[in-house]
CSV table of C-alpha atoms in Angstrom, one decimal:
chain,number,residue,atom,x,y,z
A,25,MET,CA,-20.6,8.5,-19.7
A,26,ALA,CA,-17.1,7.7,-21.0
A,27,GLY,CA,-15.5,4.6,-19.5
A,28,VAL,CA,-12.4,4.6,-17.3
A,29,GLU,CA,-10.0,3.8,-20.1
A,30,GLU,CA,-11.3,6.6,-22.2
A,31,ARG,CA,-10.8,9.1,-19.3
A,32,ALA,CA,-7.3,7.7,-18.4
A,33,THR,CA,-4.0,9.3,-19.4
A,34,GLU,CA,-0.6,7.8,-18.7
A,35,GLY,CA,2.8,9.4,-18.8
A,36,HIS,CA,6.0,10.0,-16.9
A,37,VAL,CA,7.2,12.5,-14.3
A,38,PRO,CA,11.0,13.3,-14.3
A,39,PHE,CA,12.4,12.3,-10.9
A,40,ARG,CA,16.0,11.9,-9.7
A,41,GLY,CA,17.3,11.6,-13.2
A,42,ALA,CA,14.9,8.8,-14.0
A,43,ARG,CA,11.1,8.7,-14.8
A,44,THR,CA,8.1,7.9,-12.6
A,45,TRP,CA,5.2,6.4,-14.5
A,46,TYR,CA,1.7,7.6,-13.6
A,47,ARG,CA,-2.0,6.9,-14.6
A,48,SER,CA,-4.5,9.8,-14.1
A,49,ILE,CA,-8.2,9.3,-14.5
A,50,GLU,CA,-10.4,12.3,-15.1
A,51,PRO,CA,-13.8,12.3,-13.3
A,52,ALA,CA,-16.8,11.1,-15.2
A,53,ARG,CA,-18.5,14.3,-14.1
A,54,GLU,CA,-16.7,17.5,-13.0
A,55,ASN,CA,-18.1,18.8,-9.7
A,56,GLY,CA,-15.1,20.4,-8.1
A,57,ARG,CA,-14.1,17.5,-5.9
A,58,VAL,CA,-10.5,17.4,-4.6
A,59,PRO,CA,-8.3,14.8,-6.5
A,60,LEU,CA,-7.2,11.5,-4.8
A,61,LEU,CA,-3.6,10.4,-5.1
A,62,CYS,CA,-3.0,6.7,-4.4
A,63,LEU,CA,0.2,5.2,-3.0
A,64,HIS,CA,0.9,1.5,-3.6
A,65,GLY,CA,2.5,-1.0,-1.3
A,66,GLY,CA,5.5,-3.3,-1.3
A,67,PRO,CA,7.8,-1.4,-1.1
A,68,GLY,CA,8.5,-2.1,-4.7
A,69,ALA,CA,5.1,-3.5,-5.8
A,70,ASN,CA,3.0,-1.5,-8.3
A,71,TRP,CA,-0.3,0.3,-8.7
A,72,LEU,CA,-2.4,-2.7,-9.6
A,73,HIS,CA,-3.5,-3.8,-6.1
A,74,LEU,CA,-5.2,-0.3,-5.9
A,75,LYS,CA,-7.1,-0.8,-9.2
A,76,PRO,CA,-10.5,-1.1,-7.5
A,77,TYR,CA,-10.1,2.6,-6.4
A,78,GLU,CA,-10.6,3.6,-10.1
A,79,ALA,CA,-14.3,3.5,-9.2
A,80,LEU,CA,-13.8,6.7,-7.2
A,81,ALA,CA,-13.1,8.5,-10.5
A,82,ASP,CA,-16.9,8.7,-11.1
A,83,GLU,CA,-16.8,12.0,-9.1
A,84,ARG,CA,-13.1,13.1,-8.7
A,85,ARG,CA,-9.8,12.8,-10.5
A,86,VAL,CA,-7.9,9.7,-9.3
A,87,VAL,CA,-4.1,9.4,-9.8
A,88,PHE,CA,-2.0,6.3,-9.4
A,89,TYR,CA,1.8,5.9,-10.0
A,90,ASP,CA,4.4,3.2,-9.8
A,91,GLN,CA,7.1,4.3,-7.3
A,92,LEU,CA,10.6,4.6,-8.6
A,93,GLY,CA,12.3,1.2,-9.2
A,94,ALA,CA,8.9,-0.6,-9.4
A,95,GLY,CA,6.4,-1.7,-12.0
A,96,ASN,CA,6.4,0.7,-15.0
A,97,SER,CA,9.0,2.9,-13.2
A,98,ALA,CA,11.7,0.2,-13.1
A,99,LEU,CA,15.3,1.3,-13.4
A,100,THR,CA,17.3,-0.1,-16.3
A,101,GLU,CA,20.4,2.0,-15.7
A,102,PRO,CA,23.1,1.0,-13.2
A,103,HIS,CA,22.3,2.4,-9.7
A,104,ASP,CA,23.2,2.2,-6.1
A,105,PRO,CA,20.7,0.0,-4.2
A,106,ALA,CA,21.3,2.2,-1.1
A,107,MET,CA,19.1,4.7,-2.8
A,108,TRP,CA,15.9,2.8,-1.8
A,109,THR,CA,14.8,4.6,1.3
A,110,PRO,CA,11.5,5.9,2.7
A,111,GLU,CA,12.9,9.5,2.3
A,112,LEU,CA,13.3,8.9,-1.5
A,113,TYR,CA,9.7,8.0,-1.8
A,114,VAL,CA,8.5,10.9,0.4
A,115,GLU,CA,10.4,13.2,-2.1
A,116,GLU,CA,8.7,11.4,-5.0
A,117,VAL,CA,5.2,12.2,-3.6
A,118,ASP,CA,6.0,15.9,-3.9
A,119,ALA,CA,7.5,15.5,-7.4
A,120,VAL,CA,4.3,13.7,-8.6
A,121,ARG,CA,2.0,16.3,-7.0
A,122,GLU,CA,4.0,19.2,-8.5
A,123,ALA,CA,4.2,17.7,-12.0
A,124,LEU,CA,0.5,16.8,-12.1
A,125,GLY,CA,-0.8,20.0,-10.5
A,126,LEU,CA,-2.2,18.3,-7.4
A,127,GLU,CA,-2.2,21.5,-5.2
A,128,ARG,CA,-5.0,20.3,-3.0
A,129,VAL,CA,-5.2,16.5,-2.7
A,130,HIS,CA,-6.4,13.6,-0.6
A,131,VAL,CA,-3.8,10.8,-0.2
A,132,LEU,CA,-4.8,7.1,0.1
A,133,GLY,CA,-2.0,4.6,0.8
A,134,HIS,CA,-2.3,0.8,1.2
A,135,SER,CA,0.1,-1.3,3.2
A,136,TRP,CA,3.6,0.2,2.6
A,137,GLY,CA,1.7,3.0,0.8
A,138,GLY,CA,0.0,3.9,4.0
A,139,MET,CA,3.3,3.9,5.9
A,140,LEU,CA,4.6,6.3,3.3
A,141,GLY,CA,1.5,8.3,3.5
A,142,MET,CA,1.8,8.7,7.3
A,143,GLN,CA,5.5,9.7,7.0
A,144,TYR,CA,4.6,12.2,4.3
A,145,ALA,CA,1.7,13.6,6.2
A,146,SER,CA,3.8,14.0,9.4
A,147,GLY,CA,5.8,16.6,7.5
A,148,ARG,CA,2.6,18.7,7.3
A,149,PRO,CA,2.7,19.3,3.5
A,150,GLU,CA,0.7,22.1,2.1
A,151,GLY,CA,-2.6,21.3,0.4
A,152,LEU,CA,-3.0,17.8,2.0
A,153,VAL,CA,-6.8,17.7,2.6
A,154,SER,CA,-6.9,14.2,4.2
A,155,LEU,CA,-5.0,11.0,4.6
A,156,ILE,CA,-6.3,7.4,4.4
A,157,ALA,CA,-4.0,4.6,5.5
A,158,GLU,CA,-5.3,1.1,4.7
A,159,SER,CA,-3.6,-1.9,6.5
A,160,SER,CA,-0.5,0.1,7.4
A,161,PRO,CA,1.7,-0.3,10.6
A,162,PRO,CA,3.2,2.8,12.1
A,163,SER,CA,6.1,0.7,13.4
A,164,VAL,CA,7.7,-2.4,11.9
A,165,PRO,CA,9.2,-3.5,15.2
A,166,ALA,CA,5.8,-3.3,16.8
A,167,TRP,CA,4.2,-5.2,13.9
A,168,MET,CA,6.6,-8.1,13.8
A,169,PRO,CA,5.5,-9.8,17.1
A,170,GLU,CA,1.9,-9.8,15.7
A,171,VAL,CA,3.2,-11.4,12.5
A,172,GLN,CA,4.9,-14.1,14.6
A,173,ARG,CA,1.7,-14.7,16.5
A,174,LEU,CA,-0.2,-15.2,13.2
A,175,ARG,CA,2.5,-17.5,11.9
A,176,SER,CA,2.3,-19.6,15.1
A,177,GLU,CA,-1.3,-20.3,14.2
A,178,LEU,CA,-0.4,-21.9,10.9
A,179,PRO,CA,-0.2,-25.7,10.6
A,180,PRO,CA,3.1,-26.8,12.3
A,181,ASP,CA,4.5,-28.3,9.1
A,182,VAL,CA,3.9,-25.0,7.2
A,183,GLU,CA,5.6,-22.9,9.9
A,184,ALA,CA,8.5,-25.4,10.0
A,185,THR,CA,9.0,-25.1,6.2
A,186,LEU,CA,9.0,-21.3,6.4
A,187,ARG,CA,11.5,-21.3,9.3
A,188,LYS,CA,13.8,-23.8,7.7
A,189,HIS,CA,14.2,-21.8,4.4
A,190,GLU,CA,14.4,-18.5,6.2
A,191,ASP,CA,17.2,-19.9,8.4
A,192,GLU,CA,19.0,-21.4,5.4
A,193,GLY,CA,18.5,-18.3,3.2
A,194,THR,CA,16.7,-20.4,0.6
A,195,THR,CA,13.4,-18.4,0.4
A,196,ASP,CA,13.4,-18.7,-3.4
A,197,ASP,CA,12.7,-22.4,-3.0
A,198,PRO,CA,9.3,-23.5,-4.3
A,199,ALA,CA,8.5,-25.2,-1.0
A,200,TYR,CA,8.9,-21.9,0.8
A,201,GLN,CA,6.7,-20.1,-1.8
A,202,GLU,CA,4.0,-22.8,-1.4
A,203,ALA,CA,4.1,-22.4,2.4
A,204,GLU,CA,4.0,-18.6,2.0
A,205,MET,CA,0.7,-18.9,0.1
A,206,ALA,CA,-0.8,-20.7,3.2
A,207,PHE,CA,-0.2,-17.5,5.1
A,208,TYR,CA,-1.3,-15.2,2.3
A,209,ARG,CA,-4.6,-17.1,1.9
A,210,ARG,CA,-5.4,-16.4,5.5
A,211,HIS,CA,-4.0,-12.9,6.0
A,212,LEU,CA,-3.3,-11.2,2.6
A,213,CYS,CA,-6.4,-12.0,0.5
A,214,ARG,CA,-9.1,-14.5,1.5
A,215,VAL,CA,-11.0,-14.4,-1.9
A,216,GLU,CA,-10.6,-17.6,-4.0
A,217,PRO,CA,-9.4,-17.3,-6.7
A,218,TRP,CA,-7.6,-14.0,-6.4
A,219,PRO,CA,-8.8,-11.3,-8.7
A,220,ASP,CA,-6.8,-10.9,-11.9
A,221,TRP,CA,-5.5,-7.5,-11.0
A,222,LEU,CA,-3.9,-8.9,-7.8
A,223,VAL,CA,-2.4,-11.9,-9.6
A,224,GLU,CA,-0.9,-9.5,-12.2
A,225,CYS,CA,0.4,-7.3,-9.4
A,226,PHE,CA,2.3,-10.2,-7.9
A,227,THR,CA,3.5,-11.4,-11.3
A,228,ILE,CA,5.0,-8.0,-12.0
A,229,LEU,CA,6.6,-7.8,-8.6
A,230,GLU,CA,8.1,-11.3,-8.9
A,231,ALA,CA,9.7,-10.2,-12.2
A,232,ASN,CA,11.4,-7.2,-10.6
A,233,PRO,CA,11.7,-7.7,-6.8
A,234,GLU,CA,14.8,-5.5,-6.3
A,235,VAL,CA,13.2,-2.8,-4.2
A,236,TYR,CA,10.9,-5.3,-2.3
A,237,HIS,CA,13.9,-7.4,-1.3
A,238,ALA,CA,16.1,-4.5,-0.4
A,239,MET,CA,13.5,-2.7,1.7
A,240,ASN,CA,11.2,-5.4,2.9
A,241,GLY,CA,12.6,-8.9,2.5
A,242,PRO,CA,11.6,-12.1,0.8
A,243,SER,CA,8.0,-12.2,1.9
A,244,GLU,CA,5.3,-10.1,3.6
A,245,PHE,CA,6.0,-11.7,7.0
A,246,HIS,CA,9.8,-12.0,6.9
A,247,VAL,CA,10.9,-8.4,7.0
A,248,ILE,CA,14.7,-8.3,7.1
A,249,GLY,CA,15.3,-5.4,4.7
A,250,THR,CA,16.0,-1.7,5.4
A,251,ILE,CA,12.5,-0.9,6.8
A,252,LYS,CA,12.9,-3.6,9.6
A,253,ASP,CA,13.6,-0.7,12.0
A,254,TRP,CA,11.2,1.8,10.5
A,255,ASP,CA,9.1,3.4,13.3
A,256,ILE,CA,7.4,6.8,13.0
A,257,THR,CA,5.1,6.3,16.1
A,258,GLY,CA,6.8,9.3,17.6
A,259,ARG,CA,6.2,11.5,14.5
A,260,ILE,CA,2.7,10.8,13.5
A,261,GLY,CA,1.3,13.0,16.3
A,262,GLU,CA,2.4,15.9,14.0
A,263,ILE,CA,-0.2,14.9,11.3
A,264,GLU,CA,-2.7,17.7,11.0
A,265,ALA,CA,-4.8,16.3,8.1
A,266,PRO,CA,-8.0,14.4,9.0
A,267,THR,CA,-7.0,10.7,9.0
A,268,LEU,CA,-8.9,7.5,8.4
A,269,LEU,CA,-7.2,4.2,9.3
A,270,PHE,CA,-8.7,0.9,8.4
A,271,CYS,CA,-7.7,-2.8,8.2
A,272,GLY,CA,-9.3,-6.2,8.1
A,273,ARG,CA,-10.1,-8.4,11.0
A,274,TYR,CA,-7.8,-11.1,9.6
A,275,ASP,CA,-5.2,-8.7,8.3
A,276,GLU,CA,-1.5,-9.5,8.4
A,277,VAL,CA,-1.3,-5.9,9.7
A,278,THR,CA,-3.5,-6.7,12.7
A,279,PRO,CA,-6.0,-4.3,14.3
A,280,ALA,CA,-3.8,-4.2,17.4
A,281,VAL,CA,-1.0,-2.7,15.3
A,282,VAL,CA,-3.3,-0.1,13.5
A,283,GLU,CA,-4.7,0.8,16.9
A,284,ILE,CA,-1.2,2.1,17.8
A,285,ALA,CA,-1.4,4.6,14.9
A,286,HIS,CA,-5.0,5.5,15.9
A,287,GLY,CA,-3.8,6.4,19.4
A,288,ALA,CA,-0.9,8.5,18.1
A,289,ILE,CA,-2.7,10.5,15.3
A,290,PRO,CA,-4.9,13.2,16.8
A,291,GLY,CA,-8.6,12.9,15.9
A,292,SER,CA,-8.0,9.9,13.6
A,293,GLU,CA,-10.8,7.5,12.8
A,294,PHE,CA,-10.3,3.7,12.9
A,295,VAL,CA,-12.5,1.1,11.2
A,296,VAL,CA,-12.0,-2.8,11.2
A,297,LEU,CA,-13.7,-4.6,8.3
A,298,GLU,CA,-14.9,-7.9,9.7
A,299,GLU,CA,-14.8,-10.0,6.5
A,300,SER,CA,-11.4,-8.9,5.3
A,301,SER,CA,-7.7,-9.5,5.7
A,302,HIS,CA,-5.1,-7.3,3.9
A,303,MET,CA,-7.0,-6.7,0.6
A,304,ALA,CA,-10.3,-5.2,1.7
A,305,GLN,CA,-10.7,-3.7,-1.8
A,306,ALA,CA,-10.9,-7.4,-3.1
A,307,GLU,CA,-12.6,-9.0,-0.1
A,308,GLU,CA,-15.3,-6.3,0.8
A,309,PRO,CA,-15.2,-4.0,-2.3
A,310,GLU,CA,-18.5,-2.3,-1.8
A,311,ARG,CA,-18.0,-1.7,1.9
A,312,THR,CA,-14.5,-0.4,1.3
A,313,LEU,CA,-15.5,2.0,-1.4
A,314,GLU,CA,-18.4,3.2,0.7
A,315,LEU,CA,-16.1,3.8,3.6
A,316,VAL,CA,-13.5,5.7,1.6
A,317,ARG,CA,-16.1,7.7,-0.4
A,318,GLY,CA,-17.9,8.7,2.7
A,319,PHE,CA,-14.7,9.9,4.5
A,320,LEU,CA,-13.5,11.9,1.5
A,321,ALA,CA,-16.9,13.6,1.1
A,322,ARG,CA,-16.8,14.8,4.7
A,323,PHE,CA,-13.6,16.7,4.2
A,324,GLU,CA,-14.4,18.5,1.0
A,325,ASP,CA,-14.9,22.3,1.1
């Protein structure tokens, strides 16, 4: 059986006068399963934090891509930063699907990718077989109080350091970044050391943080960018595709927040992984793959 790299092809999809990079992995054995399209987080991160889902290409085509402005799809030409909107990225999902012939498709999104997936699915696109949203809030305003609660549980000196630099606008200070890691080790990824693919994901993001800073903000828990008011709770009742929501018990996107989406999406399923935070694919990889694989199999023809 050929390895993943031998079955992978990479290329670019024309989009908005630029190019969106993709990575498509053909299945190890062809059995007519519906392809899986994976949406990365950030906004403005890259596909690498989804790398463990390559394992699902043993039985179906799995497609990743770097969203415009991020990773391998970074823009080098002058551009208007006002272009970075959720609507741009909804449009990009359709562009990728059309270019790669994904007429029928499962969509899996993690973090911001799941937020994007929910917004995309609420438009009831043709051929969407199912939606999986991992660790994704349906409302940033509803999520922020939970983030503040988690921050209040940090050691007082850590929270004071975070607050000081946020108030002074010096979030690029090494002291802020060190305090940031105290939060991340509790609520982003609890595996020590972090897997290489996650370290590389953050390294690439730090080298080109434009979209992340514009849409999100300086850190996972200080959301002051354009998505700070993003709330589609009132729209996700329109989602018709079977939907799986899951998160970790210690997740920065807490179970209480994901529960809001579960209550709003008709017939959705909701699972909490008890040993995980925000990176279940690193923290409980076997359980996570089993969960996703089982859900996809139930909604195949």
